[in-house]
PDB file of C-alpha atoms in Angstrom:
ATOM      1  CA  UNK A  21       0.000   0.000   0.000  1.00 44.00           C
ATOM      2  CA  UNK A  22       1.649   3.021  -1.110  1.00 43.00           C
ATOM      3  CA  UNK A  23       1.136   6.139   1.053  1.00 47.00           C
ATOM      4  CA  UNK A  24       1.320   9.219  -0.157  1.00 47.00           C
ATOM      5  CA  UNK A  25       4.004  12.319   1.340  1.00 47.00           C
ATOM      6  CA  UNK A  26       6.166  14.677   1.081  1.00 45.00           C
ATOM      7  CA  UNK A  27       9.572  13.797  -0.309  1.00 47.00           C
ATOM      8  CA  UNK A  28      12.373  15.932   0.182  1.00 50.00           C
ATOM      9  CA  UNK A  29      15.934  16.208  -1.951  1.00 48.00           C
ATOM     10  CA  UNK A  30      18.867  18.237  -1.103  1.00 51.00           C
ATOM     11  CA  UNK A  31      20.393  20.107  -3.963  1.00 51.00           C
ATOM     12  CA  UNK A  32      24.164  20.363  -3.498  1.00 50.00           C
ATOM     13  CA  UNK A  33      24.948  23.805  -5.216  1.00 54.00           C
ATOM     14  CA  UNK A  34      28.811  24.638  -6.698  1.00 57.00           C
ATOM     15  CA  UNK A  35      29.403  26.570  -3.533  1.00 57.00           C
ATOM     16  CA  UNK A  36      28.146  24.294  -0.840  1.00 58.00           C
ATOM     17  CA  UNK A  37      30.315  22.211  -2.315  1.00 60.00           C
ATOM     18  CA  UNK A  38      33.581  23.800  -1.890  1.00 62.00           C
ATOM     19  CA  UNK A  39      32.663  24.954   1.841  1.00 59.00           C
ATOM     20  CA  UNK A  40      32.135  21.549   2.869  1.00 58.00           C
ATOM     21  CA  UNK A  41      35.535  20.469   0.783  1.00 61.00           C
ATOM     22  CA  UNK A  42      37.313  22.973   2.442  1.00 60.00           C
ATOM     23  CA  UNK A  43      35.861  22.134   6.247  1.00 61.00           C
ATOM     24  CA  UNK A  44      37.128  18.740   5.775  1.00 60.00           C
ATOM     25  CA  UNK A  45      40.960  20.117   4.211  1.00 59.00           C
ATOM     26  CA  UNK A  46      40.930  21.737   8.031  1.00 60.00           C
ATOM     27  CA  UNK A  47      40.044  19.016   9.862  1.00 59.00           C
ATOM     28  CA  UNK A  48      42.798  16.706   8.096  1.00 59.00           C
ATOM     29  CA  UNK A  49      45.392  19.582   8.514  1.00 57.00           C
ATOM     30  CA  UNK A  50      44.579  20.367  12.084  1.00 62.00           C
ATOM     31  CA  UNK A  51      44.995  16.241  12.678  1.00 58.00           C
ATOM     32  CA  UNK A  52      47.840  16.155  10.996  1.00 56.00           C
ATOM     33  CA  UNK A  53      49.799  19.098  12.962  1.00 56.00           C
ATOM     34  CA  UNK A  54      48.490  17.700  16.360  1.00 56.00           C
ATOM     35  CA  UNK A  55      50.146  14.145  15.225  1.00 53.00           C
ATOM     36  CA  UNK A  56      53.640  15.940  14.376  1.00 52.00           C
ATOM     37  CA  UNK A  57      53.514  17.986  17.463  1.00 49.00           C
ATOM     38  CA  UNK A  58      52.837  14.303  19.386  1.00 49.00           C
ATOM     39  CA  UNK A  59      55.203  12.933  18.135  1.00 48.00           C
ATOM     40  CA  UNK A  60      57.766  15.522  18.481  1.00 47.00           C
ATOM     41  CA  UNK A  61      58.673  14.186  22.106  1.00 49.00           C
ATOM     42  CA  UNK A  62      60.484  10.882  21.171  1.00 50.00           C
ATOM     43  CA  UNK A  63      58.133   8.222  22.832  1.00 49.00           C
ATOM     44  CA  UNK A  64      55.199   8.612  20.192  1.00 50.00           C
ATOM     45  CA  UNK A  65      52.061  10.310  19.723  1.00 48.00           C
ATOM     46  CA  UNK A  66      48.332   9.699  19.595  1.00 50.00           C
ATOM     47  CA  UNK A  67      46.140  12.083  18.289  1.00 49.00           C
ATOM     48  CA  UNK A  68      42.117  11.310  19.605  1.00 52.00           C
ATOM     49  CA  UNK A  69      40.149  10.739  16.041  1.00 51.00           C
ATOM     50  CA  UNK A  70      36.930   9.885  18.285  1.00 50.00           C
ATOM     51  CA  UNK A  71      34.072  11.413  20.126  1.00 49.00           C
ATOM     52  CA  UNK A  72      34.137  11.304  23.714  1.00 49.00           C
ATOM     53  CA  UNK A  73      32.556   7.871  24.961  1.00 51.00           C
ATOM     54  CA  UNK A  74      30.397   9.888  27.824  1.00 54.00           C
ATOM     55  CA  UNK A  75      30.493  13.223  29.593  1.00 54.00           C
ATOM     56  CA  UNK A  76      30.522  14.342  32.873  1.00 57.00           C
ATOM     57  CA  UNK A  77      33.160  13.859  36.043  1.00 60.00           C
ATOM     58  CA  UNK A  78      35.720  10.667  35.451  1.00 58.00           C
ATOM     59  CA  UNK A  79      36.856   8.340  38.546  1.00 60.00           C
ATOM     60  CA  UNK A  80      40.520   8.120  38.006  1.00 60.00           C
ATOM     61  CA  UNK A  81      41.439   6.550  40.883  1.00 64.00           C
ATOM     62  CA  UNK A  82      44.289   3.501  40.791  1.00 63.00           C
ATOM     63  CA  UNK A  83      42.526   0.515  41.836  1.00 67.00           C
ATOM     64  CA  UNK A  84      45.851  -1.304  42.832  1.00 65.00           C
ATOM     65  CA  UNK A  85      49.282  -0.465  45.036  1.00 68.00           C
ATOM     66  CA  UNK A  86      51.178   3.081  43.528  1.00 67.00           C
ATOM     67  CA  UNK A  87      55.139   2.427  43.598  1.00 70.00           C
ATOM     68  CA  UNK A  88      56.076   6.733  44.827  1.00 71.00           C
ATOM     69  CA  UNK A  89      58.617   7.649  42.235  1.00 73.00           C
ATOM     70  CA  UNK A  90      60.170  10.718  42.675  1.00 69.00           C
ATOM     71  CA  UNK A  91      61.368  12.999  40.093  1.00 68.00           C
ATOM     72  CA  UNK A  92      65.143  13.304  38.899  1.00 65.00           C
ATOM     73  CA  UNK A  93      66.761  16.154  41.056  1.00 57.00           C
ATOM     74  CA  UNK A  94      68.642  18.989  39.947  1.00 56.00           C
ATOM     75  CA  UNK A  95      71.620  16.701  41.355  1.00 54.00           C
ATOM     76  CA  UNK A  96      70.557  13.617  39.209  1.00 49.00           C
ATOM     77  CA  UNK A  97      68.665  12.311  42.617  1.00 51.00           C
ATOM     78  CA  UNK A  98      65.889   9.958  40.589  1.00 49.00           C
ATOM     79  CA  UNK A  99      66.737   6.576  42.217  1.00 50.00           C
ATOM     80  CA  UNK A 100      63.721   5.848  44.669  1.00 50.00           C
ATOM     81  CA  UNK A 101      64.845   4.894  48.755  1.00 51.00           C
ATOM     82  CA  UNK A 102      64.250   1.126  49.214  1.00 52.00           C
ATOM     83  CA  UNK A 103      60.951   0.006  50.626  1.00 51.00           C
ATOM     84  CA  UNK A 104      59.208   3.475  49.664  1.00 48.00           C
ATOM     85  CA  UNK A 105      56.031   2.107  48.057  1.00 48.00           C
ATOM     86  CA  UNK A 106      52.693   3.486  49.195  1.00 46.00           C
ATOM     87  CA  UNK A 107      48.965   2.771  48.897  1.00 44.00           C
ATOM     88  CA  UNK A 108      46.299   5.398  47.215  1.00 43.00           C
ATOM     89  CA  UNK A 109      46.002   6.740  50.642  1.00 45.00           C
ATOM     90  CA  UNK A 110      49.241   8.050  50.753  1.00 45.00           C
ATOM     91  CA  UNK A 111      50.468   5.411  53.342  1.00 42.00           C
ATOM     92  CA  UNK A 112      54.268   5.316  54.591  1.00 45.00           C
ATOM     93  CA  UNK A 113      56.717   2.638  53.450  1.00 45.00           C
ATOM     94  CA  UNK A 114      59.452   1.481  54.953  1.00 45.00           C
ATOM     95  CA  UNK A 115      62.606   3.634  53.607  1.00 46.00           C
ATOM     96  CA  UNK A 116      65.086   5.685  55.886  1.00 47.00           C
ATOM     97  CA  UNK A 117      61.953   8.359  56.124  1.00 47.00           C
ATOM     98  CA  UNK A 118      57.913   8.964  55.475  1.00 48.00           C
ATOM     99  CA  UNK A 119      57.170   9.128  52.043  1.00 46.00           C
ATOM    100  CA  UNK A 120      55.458  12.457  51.175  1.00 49.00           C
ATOM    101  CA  UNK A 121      52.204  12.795  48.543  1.00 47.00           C
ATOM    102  CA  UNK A 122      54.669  13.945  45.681  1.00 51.00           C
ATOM    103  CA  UNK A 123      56.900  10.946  45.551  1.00 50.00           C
ATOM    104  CA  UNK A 124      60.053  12.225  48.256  1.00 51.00           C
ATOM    105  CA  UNK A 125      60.519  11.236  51.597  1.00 51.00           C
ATOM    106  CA  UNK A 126      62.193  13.222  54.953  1.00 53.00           C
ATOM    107  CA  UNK A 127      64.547  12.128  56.413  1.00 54.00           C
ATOM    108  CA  UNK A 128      64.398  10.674  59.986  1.00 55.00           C
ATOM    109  CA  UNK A 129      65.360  13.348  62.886  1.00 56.00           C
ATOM    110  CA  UNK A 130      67.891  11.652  64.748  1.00 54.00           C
ATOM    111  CA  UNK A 131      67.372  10.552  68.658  1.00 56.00           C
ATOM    112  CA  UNK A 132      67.379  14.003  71.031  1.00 57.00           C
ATOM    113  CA  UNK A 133      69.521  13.369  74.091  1.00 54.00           C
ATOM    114  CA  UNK A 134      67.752  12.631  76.960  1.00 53.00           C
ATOM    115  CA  UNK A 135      67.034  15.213  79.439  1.00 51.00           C
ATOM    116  CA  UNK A 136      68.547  14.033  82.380  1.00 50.00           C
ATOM    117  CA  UNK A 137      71.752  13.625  80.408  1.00 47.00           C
ATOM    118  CA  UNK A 138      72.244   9.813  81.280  1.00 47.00           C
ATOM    119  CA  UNK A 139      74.098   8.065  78.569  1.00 47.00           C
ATOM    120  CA  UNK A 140      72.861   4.364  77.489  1.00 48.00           C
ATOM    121  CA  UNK A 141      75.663   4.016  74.714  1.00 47.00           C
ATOM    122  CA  UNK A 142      78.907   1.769  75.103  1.00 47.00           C
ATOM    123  CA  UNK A 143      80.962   3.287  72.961  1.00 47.00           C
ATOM    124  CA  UNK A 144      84.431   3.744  72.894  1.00 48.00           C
ATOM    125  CA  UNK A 145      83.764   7.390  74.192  1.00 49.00           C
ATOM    126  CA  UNK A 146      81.554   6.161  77.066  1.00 48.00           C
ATOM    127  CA  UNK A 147      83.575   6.919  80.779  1.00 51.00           C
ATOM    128  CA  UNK A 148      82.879   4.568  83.453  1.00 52.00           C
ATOM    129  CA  UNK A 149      79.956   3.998  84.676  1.00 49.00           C
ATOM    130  CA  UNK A 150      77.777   6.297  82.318  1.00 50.00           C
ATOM    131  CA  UNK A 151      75.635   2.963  81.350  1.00 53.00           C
ATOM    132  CA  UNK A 152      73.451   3.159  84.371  1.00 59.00           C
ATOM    133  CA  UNK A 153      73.132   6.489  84.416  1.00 64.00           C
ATOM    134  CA  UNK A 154      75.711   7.286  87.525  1.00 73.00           C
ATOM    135  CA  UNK A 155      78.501   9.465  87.162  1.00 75.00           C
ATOM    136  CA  UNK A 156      81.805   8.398  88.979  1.00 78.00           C
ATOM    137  CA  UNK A 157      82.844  11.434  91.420  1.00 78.00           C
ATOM    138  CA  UNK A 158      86.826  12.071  91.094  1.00 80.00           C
ATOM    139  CA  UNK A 159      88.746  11.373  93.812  1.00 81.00           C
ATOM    140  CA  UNK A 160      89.170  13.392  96.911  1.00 79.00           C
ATOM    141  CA  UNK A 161      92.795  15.041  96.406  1.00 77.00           C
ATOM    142  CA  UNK A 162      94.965  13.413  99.286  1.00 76.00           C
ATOM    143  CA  UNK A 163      95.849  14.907 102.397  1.00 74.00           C
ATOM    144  CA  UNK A 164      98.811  16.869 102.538  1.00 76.00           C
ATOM    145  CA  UNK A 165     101.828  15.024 104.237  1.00 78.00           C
ATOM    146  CA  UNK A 166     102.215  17.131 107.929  1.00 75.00           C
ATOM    147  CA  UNK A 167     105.266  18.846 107.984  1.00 76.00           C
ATOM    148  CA  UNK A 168     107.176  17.389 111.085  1.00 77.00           C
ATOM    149  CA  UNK A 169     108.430  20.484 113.270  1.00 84.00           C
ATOM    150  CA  UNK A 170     111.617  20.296 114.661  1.00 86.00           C
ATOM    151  CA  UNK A 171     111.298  21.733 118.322  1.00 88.00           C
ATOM    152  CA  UNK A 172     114.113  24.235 118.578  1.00 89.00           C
ATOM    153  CA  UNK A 173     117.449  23.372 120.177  1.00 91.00           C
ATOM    154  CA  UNK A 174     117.841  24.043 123.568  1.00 93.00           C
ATOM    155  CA  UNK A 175     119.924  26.940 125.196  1.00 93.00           C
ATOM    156  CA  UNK A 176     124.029  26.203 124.954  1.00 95.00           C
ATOM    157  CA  UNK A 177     125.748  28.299 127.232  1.00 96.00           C
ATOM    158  CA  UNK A 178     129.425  29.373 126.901  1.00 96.00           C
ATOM    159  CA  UNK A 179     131.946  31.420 128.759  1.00 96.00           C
ATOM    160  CA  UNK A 180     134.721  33.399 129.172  1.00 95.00           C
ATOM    161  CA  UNK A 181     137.352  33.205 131.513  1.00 94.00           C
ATOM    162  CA  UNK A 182     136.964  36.218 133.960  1.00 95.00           C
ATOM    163  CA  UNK A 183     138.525  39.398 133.484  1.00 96.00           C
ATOM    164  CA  UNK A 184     139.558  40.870 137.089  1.00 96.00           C
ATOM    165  CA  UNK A 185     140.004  44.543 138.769  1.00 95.00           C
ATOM    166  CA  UNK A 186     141.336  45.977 141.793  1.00 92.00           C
ATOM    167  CA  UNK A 187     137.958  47.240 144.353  1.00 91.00           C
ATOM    168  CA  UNK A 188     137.590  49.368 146.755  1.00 91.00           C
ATOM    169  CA  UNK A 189     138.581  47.188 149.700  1.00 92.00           C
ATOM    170  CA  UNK A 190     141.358  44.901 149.565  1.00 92.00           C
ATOM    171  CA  UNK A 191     139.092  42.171 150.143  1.00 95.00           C
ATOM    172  CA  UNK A 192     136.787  42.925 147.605  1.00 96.00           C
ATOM    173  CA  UNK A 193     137.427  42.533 143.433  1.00 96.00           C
ATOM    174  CA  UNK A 194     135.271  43.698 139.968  1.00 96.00           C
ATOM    175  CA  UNK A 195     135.155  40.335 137.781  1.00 97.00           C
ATOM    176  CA  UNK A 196     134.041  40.582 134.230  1.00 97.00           C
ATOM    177  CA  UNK A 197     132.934  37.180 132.683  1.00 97.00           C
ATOM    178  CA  UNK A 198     131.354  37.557 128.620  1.00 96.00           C
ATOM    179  CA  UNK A 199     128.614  35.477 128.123  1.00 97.00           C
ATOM    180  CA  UNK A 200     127.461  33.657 124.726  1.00 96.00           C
ATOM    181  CA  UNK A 201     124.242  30.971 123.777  1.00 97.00           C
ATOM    182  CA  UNK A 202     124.495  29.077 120.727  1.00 95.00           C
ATOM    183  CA  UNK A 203     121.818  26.866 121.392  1.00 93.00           C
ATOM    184  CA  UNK A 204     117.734  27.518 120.155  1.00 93.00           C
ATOM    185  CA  UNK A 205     116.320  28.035 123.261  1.00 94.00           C
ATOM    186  CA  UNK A 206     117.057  31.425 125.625  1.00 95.00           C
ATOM    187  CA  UNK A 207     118.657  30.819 128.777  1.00 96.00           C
ATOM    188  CA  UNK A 208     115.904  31.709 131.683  1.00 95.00           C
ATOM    189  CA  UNK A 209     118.130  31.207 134.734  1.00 95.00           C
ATOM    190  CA  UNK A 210     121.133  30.320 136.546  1.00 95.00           C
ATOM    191  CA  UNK A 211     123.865  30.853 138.949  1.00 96.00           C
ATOM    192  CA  UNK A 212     127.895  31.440 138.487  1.00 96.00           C
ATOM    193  CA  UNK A 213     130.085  30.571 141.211  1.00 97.00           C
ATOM    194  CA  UNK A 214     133.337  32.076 141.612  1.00 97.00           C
ATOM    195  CA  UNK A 215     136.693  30.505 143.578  1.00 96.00           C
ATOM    196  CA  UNK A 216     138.293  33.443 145.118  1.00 96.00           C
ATOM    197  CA  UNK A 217     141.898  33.234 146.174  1.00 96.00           C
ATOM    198  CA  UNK A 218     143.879  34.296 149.250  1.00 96.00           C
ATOM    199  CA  UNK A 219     146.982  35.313 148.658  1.00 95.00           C
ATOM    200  CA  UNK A 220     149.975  36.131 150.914  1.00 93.00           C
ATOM    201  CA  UNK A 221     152.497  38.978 150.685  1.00 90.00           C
ATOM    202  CA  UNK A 222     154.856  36.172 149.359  1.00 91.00           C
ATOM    203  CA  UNK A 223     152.365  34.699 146.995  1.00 91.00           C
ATOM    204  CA  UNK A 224     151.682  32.391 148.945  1.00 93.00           C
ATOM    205  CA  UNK A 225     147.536  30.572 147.984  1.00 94.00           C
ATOM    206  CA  UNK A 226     146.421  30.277 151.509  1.00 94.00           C
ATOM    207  CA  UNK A 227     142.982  29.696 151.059  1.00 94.00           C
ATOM    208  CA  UNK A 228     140.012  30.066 148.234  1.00 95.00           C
ATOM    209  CA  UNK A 229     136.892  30.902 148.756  1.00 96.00           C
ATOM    210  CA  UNK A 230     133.330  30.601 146.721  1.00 95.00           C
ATOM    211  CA  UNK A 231     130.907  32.818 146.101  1.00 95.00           C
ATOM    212  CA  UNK A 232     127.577  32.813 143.960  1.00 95.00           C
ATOM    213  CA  UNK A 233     125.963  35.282 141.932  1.00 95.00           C
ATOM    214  CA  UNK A 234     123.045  34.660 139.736  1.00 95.00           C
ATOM    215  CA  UNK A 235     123.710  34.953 135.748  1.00 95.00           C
ATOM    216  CA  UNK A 236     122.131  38.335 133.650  1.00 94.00           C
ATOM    217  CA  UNK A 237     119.407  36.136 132.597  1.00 95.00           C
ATOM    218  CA  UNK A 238     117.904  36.280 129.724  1.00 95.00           C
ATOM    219  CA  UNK A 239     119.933  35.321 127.309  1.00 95.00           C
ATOM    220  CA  UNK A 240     118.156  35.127 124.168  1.00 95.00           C
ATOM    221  CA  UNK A 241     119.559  31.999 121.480  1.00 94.00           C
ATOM    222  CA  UNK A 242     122.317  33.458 119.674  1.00 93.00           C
ATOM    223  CA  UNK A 243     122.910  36.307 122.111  1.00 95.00           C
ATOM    224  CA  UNK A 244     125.943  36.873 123.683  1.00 95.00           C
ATOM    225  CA  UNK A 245     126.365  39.535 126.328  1.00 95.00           C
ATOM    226  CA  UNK A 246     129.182  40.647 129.110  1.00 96.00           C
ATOM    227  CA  UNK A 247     128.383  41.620 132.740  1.00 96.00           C
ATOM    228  CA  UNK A 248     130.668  42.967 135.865  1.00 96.00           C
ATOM    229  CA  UNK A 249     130.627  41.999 139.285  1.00 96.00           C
ATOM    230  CA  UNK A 250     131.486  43.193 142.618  1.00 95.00           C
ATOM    231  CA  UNK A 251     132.977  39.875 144.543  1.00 95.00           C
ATOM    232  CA  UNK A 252     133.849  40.355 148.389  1.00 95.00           C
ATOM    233  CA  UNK A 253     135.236  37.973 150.920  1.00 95.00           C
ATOM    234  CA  UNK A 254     134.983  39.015 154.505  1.00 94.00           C
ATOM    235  CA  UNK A 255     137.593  41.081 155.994  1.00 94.00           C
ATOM    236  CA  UNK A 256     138.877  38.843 158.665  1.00 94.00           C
ATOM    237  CA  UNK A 257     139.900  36.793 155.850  1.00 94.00           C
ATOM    238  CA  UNK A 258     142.104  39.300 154.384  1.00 94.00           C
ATOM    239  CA  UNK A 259     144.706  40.019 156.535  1.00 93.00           C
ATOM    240  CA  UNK A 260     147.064  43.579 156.159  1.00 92.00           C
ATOM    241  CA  UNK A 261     149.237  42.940 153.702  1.00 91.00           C
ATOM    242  CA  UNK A 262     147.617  39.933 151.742  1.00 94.00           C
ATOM    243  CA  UNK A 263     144.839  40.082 148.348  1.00 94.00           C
ATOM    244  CA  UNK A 264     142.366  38.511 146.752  1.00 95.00           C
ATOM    245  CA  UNK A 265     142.322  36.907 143.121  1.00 95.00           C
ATOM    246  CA  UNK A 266     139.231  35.177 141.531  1.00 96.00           C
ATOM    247  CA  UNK A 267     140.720  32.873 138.919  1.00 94.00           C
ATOM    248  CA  UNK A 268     137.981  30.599 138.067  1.00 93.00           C
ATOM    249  CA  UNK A 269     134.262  29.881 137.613  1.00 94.00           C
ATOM    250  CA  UNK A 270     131.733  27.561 137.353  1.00 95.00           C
ATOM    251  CA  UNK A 271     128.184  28.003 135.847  1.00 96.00           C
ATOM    252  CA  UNK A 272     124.771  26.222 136.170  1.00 94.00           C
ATOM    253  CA  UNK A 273     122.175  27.748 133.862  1.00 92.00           C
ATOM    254  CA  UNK A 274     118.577  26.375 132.699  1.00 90.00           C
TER     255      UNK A 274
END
């Protein structure tokens, strides 16, 4: 059964023609630059000849493990730490540090020192007892040695022999005895004793006679000193016409 309409033909005029020639010349050219400029990088081009399957937002999330690859360095740094693979989530691996989102890693901040400043090492550094955390104090410097002190020498008294003179009386005489200690110690007393002579007109040593007198004391160590005295007998022992002579001495001193 043949139904009856309206058919429609489409004319193709001399210049619809050439438009739609020409259209299709700058569709091939434009493919063909995009293709050189591809190519152009050394690992080959592809130029998209097709519509787009589907529109709208793309899910272009890896559905397996990501290996982090960083990029080469301006020092030629491309090779990737060992054990620095990663999940979609960004997840650390484990290389010297945490990988980062872009492929690198930081590196590991070394151990702080404790704050007590205990030492747990055993190196070759370590002193003595730093392992448990105990310092060794140093050892108290020792005593100085006491200096022994010699007590001073004691007193050494020397003397003279006396030096006489003529007194007043006939029975009485000036003796002069000197005096010296070479000892440490001062002399702090003491007597001297003197033996007095008789003598006859003749020279004749009838009798001697002693007398004490106590010693010019002090006498400081290393002093020496001189002193006089007056030595008398009694008269009845001195007859008219005899003298007296005091020729030696005798000395106790302490």
């Amino acid at each position: 059964m043949l139904r009856h309409g309206t058919l429609r033909t489409t004319t193709w005029s001399p210049g619809r023609r050439r438009a739609l020639a020409g259209a299709s010349a700058a569709v091939v050219c434009l493919g063909a630059a995009l293709g050189a400029c591809a190519g152009s990088g050394g690992g080959g081009g592809y130029v998209a000849v097709g519509g787009a399957g589907r529109t709208g937002p793309v899910d272009a999330s890896p559905t397996g493990s990501v290996t982090m690859i960083p990029l080469d360095g301006p020092k030629g740094e491309g090779t990737t730490p060992p054990g620095t693979t990663g999940s979609p989530s960004g997840a650390t691996g484990s290389g010297p540090g945490p990988a980062q989102a872009d492929g690198g890693y930081v590196p590991s901040t070394p151990d702080q020192p404790s704050p007590t400043g205990t030492s747990t090492g055993s190196g070759a550094g370590a002193s003595p007892g730093a392992g448990d955390g105990r310092t060794t104090p140093a050892p108290a410097p020792p005593d100085p040695t006491p200096v022994p002190t010699t007590p001073p020498a004691p007193a050494a008294l020397s003397w003279g022999e006396p030096v006489t003179a003529d007194g007043d009386q006939r029975w009485c005489q000036k003796v002069t005895v000197g005096f010296r200690n070479s000892g440490g110690t001062a002399v702090r007393s003491g007597s001297v004793t003197f033996g007095t002579h008789v003598i006859g007109a003749l020279g004749i040593d009838w009798s001697t006679v002693r007398t004490s007198e106590a010693l010019p004391v002090p006498i400081g160590a290393g002093a020496r000193t001189d002193h006089t005295w007056t030595v008398c007998l009694d008269a009845w022992r001195v007859p008219l016409g005899m003298h007296i002579e005091t020729r030696d001495l005798s000395v106790q001193w302490k």
